[in-house]
mmCIF file of C-alpha atoms in Angstrom:
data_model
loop_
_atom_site.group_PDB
_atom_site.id
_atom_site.type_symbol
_atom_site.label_atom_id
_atom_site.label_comp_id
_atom_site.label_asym_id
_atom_site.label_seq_id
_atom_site.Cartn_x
_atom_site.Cartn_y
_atom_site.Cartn_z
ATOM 1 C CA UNK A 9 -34.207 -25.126 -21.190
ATOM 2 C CA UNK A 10 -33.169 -26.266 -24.991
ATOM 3 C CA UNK A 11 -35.783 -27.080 -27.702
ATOM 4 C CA UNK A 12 -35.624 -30.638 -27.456
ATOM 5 C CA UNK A 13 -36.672 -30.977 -23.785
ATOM 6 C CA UNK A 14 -39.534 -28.144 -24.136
ATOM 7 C CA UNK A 15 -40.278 -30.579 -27.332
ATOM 8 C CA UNK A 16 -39.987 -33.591 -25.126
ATOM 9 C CA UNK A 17 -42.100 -31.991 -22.075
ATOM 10 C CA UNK A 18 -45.061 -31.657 -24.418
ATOM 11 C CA UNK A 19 -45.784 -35.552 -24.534
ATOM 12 C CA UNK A 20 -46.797 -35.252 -20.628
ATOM 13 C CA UNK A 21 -49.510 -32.267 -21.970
ATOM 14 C CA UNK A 22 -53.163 -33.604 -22.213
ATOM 15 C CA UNK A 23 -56.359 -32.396 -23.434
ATOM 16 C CA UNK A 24 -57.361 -30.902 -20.080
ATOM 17 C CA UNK A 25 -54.385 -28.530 -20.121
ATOM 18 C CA UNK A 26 -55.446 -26.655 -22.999
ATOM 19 C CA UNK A 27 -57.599 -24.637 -21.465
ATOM 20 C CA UNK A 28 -54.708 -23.133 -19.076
ATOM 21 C CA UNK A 29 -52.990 -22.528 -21.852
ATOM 22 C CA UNK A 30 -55.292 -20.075 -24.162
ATOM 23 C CA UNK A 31 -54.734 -16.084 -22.725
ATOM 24 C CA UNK A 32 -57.099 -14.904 -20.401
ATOM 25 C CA UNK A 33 -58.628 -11.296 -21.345
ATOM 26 C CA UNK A 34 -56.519 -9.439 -19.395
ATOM 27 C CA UNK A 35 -53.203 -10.584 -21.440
ATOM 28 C CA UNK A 36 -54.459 -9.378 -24.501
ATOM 29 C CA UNK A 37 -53.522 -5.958 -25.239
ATOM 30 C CA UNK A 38 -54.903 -2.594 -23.749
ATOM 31 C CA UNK A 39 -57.515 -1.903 -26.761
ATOM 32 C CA UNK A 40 -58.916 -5.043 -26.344
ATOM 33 C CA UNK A 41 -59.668 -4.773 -22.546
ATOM 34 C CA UNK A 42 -63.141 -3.130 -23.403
ATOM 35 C CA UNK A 43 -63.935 -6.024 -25.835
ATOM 36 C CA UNK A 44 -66.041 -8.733 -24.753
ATOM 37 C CA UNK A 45 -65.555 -12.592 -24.832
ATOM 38 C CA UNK A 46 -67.539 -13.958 -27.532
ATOM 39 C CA UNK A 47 -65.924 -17.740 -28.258
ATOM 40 C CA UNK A 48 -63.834 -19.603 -25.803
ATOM 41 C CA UNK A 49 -63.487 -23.084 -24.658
ATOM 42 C CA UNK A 50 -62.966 -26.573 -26.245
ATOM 43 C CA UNK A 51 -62.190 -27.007 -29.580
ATOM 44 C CA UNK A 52 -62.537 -30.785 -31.323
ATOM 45 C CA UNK A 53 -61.573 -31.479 -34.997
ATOM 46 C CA UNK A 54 -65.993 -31.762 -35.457
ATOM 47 C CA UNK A 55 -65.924 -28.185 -34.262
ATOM 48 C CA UNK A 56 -63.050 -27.131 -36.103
ATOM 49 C CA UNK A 57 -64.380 -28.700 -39.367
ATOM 50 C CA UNK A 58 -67.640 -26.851 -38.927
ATOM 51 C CA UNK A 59 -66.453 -23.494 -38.772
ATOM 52 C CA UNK A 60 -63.141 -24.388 -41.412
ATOM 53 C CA UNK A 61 -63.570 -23.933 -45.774
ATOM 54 C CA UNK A 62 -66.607 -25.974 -47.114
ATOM 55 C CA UNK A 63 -65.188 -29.825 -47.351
ATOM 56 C CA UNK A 64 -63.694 -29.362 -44.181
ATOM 57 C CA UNK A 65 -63.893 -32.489 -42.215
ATOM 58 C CA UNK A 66 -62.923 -34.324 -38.699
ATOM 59 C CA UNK A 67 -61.290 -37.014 -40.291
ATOM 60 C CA UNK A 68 -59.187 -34.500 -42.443
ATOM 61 C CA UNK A 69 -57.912 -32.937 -38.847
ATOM 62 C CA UNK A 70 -57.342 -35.971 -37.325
ATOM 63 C CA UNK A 71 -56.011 -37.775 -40.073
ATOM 64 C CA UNK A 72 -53.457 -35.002 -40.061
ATOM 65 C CA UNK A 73 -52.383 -35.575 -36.329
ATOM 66 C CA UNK A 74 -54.871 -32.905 -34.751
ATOM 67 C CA UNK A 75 -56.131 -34.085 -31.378
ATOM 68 C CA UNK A 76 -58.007 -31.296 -29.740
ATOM 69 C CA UNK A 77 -57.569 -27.820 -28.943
ATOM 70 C CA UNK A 78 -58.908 -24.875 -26.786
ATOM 71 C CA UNK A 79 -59.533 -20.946 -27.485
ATOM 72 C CA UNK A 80 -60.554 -17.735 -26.393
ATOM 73 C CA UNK A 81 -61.840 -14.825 -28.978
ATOM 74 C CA UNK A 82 -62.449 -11.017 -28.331
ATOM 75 C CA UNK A 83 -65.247 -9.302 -30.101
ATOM 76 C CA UNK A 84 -66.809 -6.033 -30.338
ATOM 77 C CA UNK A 85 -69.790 -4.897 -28.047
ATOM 78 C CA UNK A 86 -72.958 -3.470 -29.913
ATOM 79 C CA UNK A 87 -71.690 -0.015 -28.926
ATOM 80 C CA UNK A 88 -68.256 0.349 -30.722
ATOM 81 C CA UNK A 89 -68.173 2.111 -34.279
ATOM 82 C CA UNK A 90 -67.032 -0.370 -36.843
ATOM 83 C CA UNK A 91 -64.620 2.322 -38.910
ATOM 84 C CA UNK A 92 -61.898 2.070 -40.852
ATOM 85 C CA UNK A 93 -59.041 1.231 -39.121
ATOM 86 C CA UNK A 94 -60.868 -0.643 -36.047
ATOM 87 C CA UNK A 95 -59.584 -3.695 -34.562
ATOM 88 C CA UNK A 96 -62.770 -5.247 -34.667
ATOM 89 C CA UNK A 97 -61.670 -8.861 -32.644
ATOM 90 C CA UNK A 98 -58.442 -10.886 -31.539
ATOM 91 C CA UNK A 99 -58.004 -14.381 -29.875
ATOM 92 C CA UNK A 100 -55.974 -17.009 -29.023
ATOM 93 C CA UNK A 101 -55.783 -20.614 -29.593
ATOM 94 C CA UNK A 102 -54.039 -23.953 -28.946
ATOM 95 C CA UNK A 103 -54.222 -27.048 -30.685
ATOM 96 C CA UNK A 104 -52.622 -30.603 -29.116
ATOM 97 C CA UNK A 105 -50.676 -32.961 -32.163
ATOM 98 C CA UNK A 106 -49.562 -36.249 -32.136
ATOM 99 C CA UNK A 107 -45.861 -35.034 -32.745
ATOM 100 C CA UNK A 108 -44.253 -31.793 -33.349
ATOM 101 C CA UNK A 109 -43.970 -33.270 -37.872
ATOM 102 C CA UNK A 110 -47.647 -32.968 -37.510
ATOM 103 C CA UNK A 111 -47.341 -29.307 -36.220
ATOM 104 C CA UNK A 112 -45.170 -28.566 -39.453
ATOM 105 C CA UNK A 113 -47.466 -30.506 -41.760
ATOM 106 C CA UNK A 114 -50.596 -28.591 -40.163
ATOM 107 C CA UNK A 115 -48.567 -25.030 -40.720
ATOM 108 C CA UNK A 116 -47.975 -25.582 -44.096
ATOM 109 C CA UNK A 117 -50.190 -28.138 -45.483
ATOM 110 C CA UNK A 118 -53.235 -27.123 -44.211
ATOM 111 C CA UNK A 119 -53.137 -23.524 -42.696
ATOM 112 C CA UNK A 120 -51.089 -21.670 -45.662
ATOM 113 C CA UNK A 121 -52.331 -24.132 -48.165
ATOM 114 C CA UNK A 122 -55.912 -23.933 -47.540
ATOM 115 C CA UNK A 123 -56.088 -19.880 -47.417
ATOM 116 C CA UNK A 124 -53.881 -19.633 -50.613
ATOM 117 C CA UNK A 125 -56.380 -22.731 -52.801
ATOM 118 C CA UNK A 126 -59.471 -20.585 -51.371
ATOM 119 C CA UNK A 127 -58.248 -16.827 -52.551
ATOM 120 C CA UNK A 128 -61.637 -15.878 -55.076
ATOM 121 C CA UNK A 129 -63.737 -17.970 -52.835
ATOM 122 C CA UNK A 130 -66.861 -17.051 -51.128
ATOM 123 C CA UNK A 131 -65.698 -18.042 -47.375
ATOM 124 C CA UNK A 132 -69.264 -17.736 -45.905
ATOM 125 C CA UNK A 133 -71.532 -14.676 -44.445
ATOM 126 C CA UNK A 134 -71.601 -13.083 -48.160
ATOM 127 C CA UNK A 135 -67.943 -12.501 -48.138
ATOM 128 C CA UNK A 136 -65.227 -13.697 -50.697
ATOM 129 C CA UNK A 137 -61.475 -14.061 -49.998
ATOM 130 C CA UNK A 138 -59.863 -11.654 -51.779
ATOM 131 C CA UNK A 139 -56.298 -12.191 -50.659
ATOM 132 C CA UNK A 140 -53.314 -14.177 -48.446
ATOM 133 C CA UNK A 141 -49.853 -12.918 -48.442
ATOM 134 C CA UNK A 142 -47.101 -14.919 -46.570
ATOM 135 C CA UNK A 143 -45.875 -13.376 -43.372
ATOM 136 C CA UNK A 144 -42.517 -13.482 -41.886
ATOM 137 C CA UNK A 145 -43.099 -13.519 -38.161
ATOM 138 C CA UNK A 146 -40.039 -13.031 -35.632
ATOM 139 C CA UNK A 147 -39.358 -13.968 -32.001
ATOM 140 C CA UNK A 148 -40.848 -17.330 -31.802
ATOM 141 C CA UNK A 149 -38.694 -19.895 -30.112
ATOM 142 C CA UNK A 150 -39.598 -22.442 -32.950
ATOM 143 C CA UNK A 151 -40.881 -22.182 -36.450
ATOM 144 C CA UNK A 152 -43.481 -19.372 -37.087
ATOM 145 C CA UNK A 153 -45.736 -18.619 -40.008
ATOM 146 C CA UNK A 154 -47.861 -16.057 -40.662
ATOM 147 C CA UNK A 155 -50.680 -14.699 -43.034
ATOM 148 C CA UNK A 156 -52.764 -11.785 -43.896
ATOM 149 C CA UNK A 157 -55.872 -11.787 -45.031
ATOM 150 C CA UNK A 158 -58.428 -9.572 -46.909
ATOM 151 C CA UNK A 159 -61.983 -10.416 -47.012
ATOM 152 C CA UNK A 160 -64.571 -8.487 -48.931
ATOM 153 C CA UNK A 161 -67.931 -8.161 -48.872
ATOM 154 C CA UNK A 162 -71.245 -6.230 -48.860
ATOM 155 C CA UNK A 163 -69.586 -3.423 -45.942
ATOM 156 C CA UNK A 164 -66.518 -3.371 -47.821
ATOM 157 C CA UNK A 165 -63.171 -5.136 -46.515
ATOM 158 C CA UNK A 166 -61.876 -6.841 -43.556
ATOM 159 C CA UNK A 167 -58.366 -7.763 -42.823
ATOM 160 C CA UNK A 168 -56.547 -10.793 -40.475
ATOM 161 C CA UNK A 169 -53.338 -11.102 -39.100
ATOM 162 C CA UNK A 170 -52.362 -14.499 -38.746
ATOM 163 C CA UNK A 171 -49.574 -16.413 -36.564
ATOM 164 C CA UNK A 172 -49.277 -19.593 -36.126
ATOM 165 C CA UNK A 173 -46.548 -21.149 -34.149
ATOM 166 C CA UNK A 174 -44.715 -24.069 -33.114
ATOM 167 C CA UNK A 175 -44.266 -25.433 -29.104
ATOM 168 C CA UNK A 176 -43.138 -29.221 -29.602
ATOM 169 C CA UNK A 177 -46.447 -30.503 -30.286
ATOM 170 C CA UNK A 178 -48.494 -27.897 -29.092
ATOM 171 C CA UNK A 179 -49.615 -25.109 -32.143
ATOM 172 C CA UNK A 180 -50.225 -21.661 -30.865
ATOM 173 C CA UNK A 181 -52.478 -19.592 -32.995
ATOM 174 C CA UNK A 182 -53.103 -16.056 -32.451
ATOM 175 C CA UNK A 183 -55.013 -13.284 -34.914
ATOM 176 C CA UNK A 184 -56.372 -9.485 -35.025
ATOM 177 C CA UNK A 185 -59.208 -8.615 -37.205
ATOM 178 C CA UNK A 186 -59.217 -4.933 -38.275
ATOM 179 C CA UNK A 187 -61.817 -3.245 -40.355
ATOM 180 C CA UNK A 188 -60.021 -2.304 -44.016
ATOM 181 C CA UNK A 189 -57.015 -3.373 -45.444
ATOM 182 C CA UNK A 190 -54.221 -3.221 -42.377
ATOM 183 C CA UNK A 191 -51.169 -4.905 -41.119
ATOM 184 C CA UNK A 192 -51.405 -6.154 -37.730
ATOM 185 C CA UNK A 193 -48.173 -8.013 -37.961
ATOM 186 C CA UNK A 194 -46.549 -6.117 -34.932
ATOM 187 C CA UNK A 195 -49.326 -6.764 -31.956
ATOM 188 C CA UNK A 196 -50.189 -10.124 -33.319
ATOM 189 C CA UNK A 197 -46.088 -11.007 -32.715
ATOM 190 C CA UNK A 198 -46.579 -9.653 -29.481
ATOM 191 C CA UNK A 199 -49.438 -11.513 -29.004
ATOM 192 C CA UNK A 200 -48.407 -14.752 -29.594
ATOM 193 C CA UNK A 201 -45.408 -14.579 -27.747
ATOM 194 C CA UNK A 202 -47.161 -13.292 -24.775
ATOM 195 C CA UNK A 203 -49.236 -16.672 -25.643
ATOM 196 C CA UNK A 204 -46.121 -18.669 -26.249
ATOM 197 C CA UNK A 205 -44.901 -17.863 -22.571
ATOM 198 C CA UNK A 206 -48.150 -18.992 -21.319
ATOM 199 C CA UNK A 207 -47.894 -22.309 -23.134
ATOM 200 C CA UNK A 208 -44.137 -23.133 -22.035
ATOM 201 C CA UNK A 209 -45.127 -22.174 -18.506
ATOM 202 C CA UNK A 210 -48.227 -24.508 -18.638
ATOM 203 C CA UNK A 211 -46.155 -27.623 -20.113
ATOM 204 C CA UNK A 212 -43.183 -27.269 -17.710
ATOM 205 C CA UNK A 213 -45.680 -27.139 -14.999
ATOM 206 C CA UNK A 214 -46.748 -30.492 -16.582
ATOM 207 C CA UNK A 215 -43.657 -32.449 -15.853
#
């Protein structure tokens, strides 16, 4: 299967598909397993702009070729010790373009772009963006981009690995947040490829 017809397949994906598509728990690694769900579901530009940078908006998204997506996020349970070092929350998402240029755009445009104008920011919940460094990310079968990023705040720092990834005109997105200043670039490359998998199944299943 080349590229261009995995590219081509994801014209006959829908909005009802994305669901199937976003890792269930179980895929997500071992230290996660005792995590609990706390997001998942749909995921419309409104929703999107509501929990994006202030001046985030649904026409923005959709103006950009965003037409829905779907997710699933990990979180801690009120029992787990929030040290140093802890991987605090992971998830998986998938967002539906227009065409695979809109993908691109999104990647750079507004995903890179929008961490790197906000760096000094307050991002919400008393904490300020201290930092987003560029990320290299490997094994993807299309373009890959990647991010981490250091929060601070009233408890001290948080850090989040960042993938995002291309499938035609599907974007897989997949992060770990870890208490402190750590890479997760390793796990979240595993993670989105185990995600990637999922999505090419899903689409060719589509045809």
């Amino acid at each position: 299967m080349t590229s261009f017809s995995i590219e081509r397949a994801t014209y006959s994906v829908g909005e009802n598909a994305l669901d199937l598509m976003v890792l269930e728990k179980p895929e997500f690694p071992e230290f996660f397993q005792g995590h609990q769900v706390v997001r998942e579901g749909a995921l419309d530009n409104t929703t999107l702009a509501e929990n994006g940078f202030k001046g985030s908006t649904a026409k923005r998204f959709s103006d950009a070729g965003r037409v829905s997506g779907a997710m699933r996020e990990l979180g801690p349970t009120s029992n787990m010790a929030m040290s140093d070092g802890f991987d605090f929350m992971a998830a998986s998402v998938v967002h539906l373009f227009d065409s695979p240029d809109s993908v691109h755009y999104w990647m750079h445009d507004i995903f890179l772009k929008d961490f790197e104008d906000q760096i000094g920011q307050s991002v919400g919940q008393g904490h300020q963006l201290v930092s987003a460094t560029r990320l290299e990310p490997q094994g993807f079968f299309d373009e890959a981009v990647g991010l981490r990023i250091l929060q601070g705040g009233a408890n001290g720092l948080i850090s989040s690995t960042v993938v995002d990834f291309r499938v035609g005109r599907l974007l897989g997105v997949v992060f770990i947040g870890a208490v402190g200043d750590h890479d997760r670039l390793t796990p979240v490359e595993q993670l989105g490829q185990t995600l990637e998998k999922r999505m090419v199944r899903v689409v060719l299943g589509s045809m």
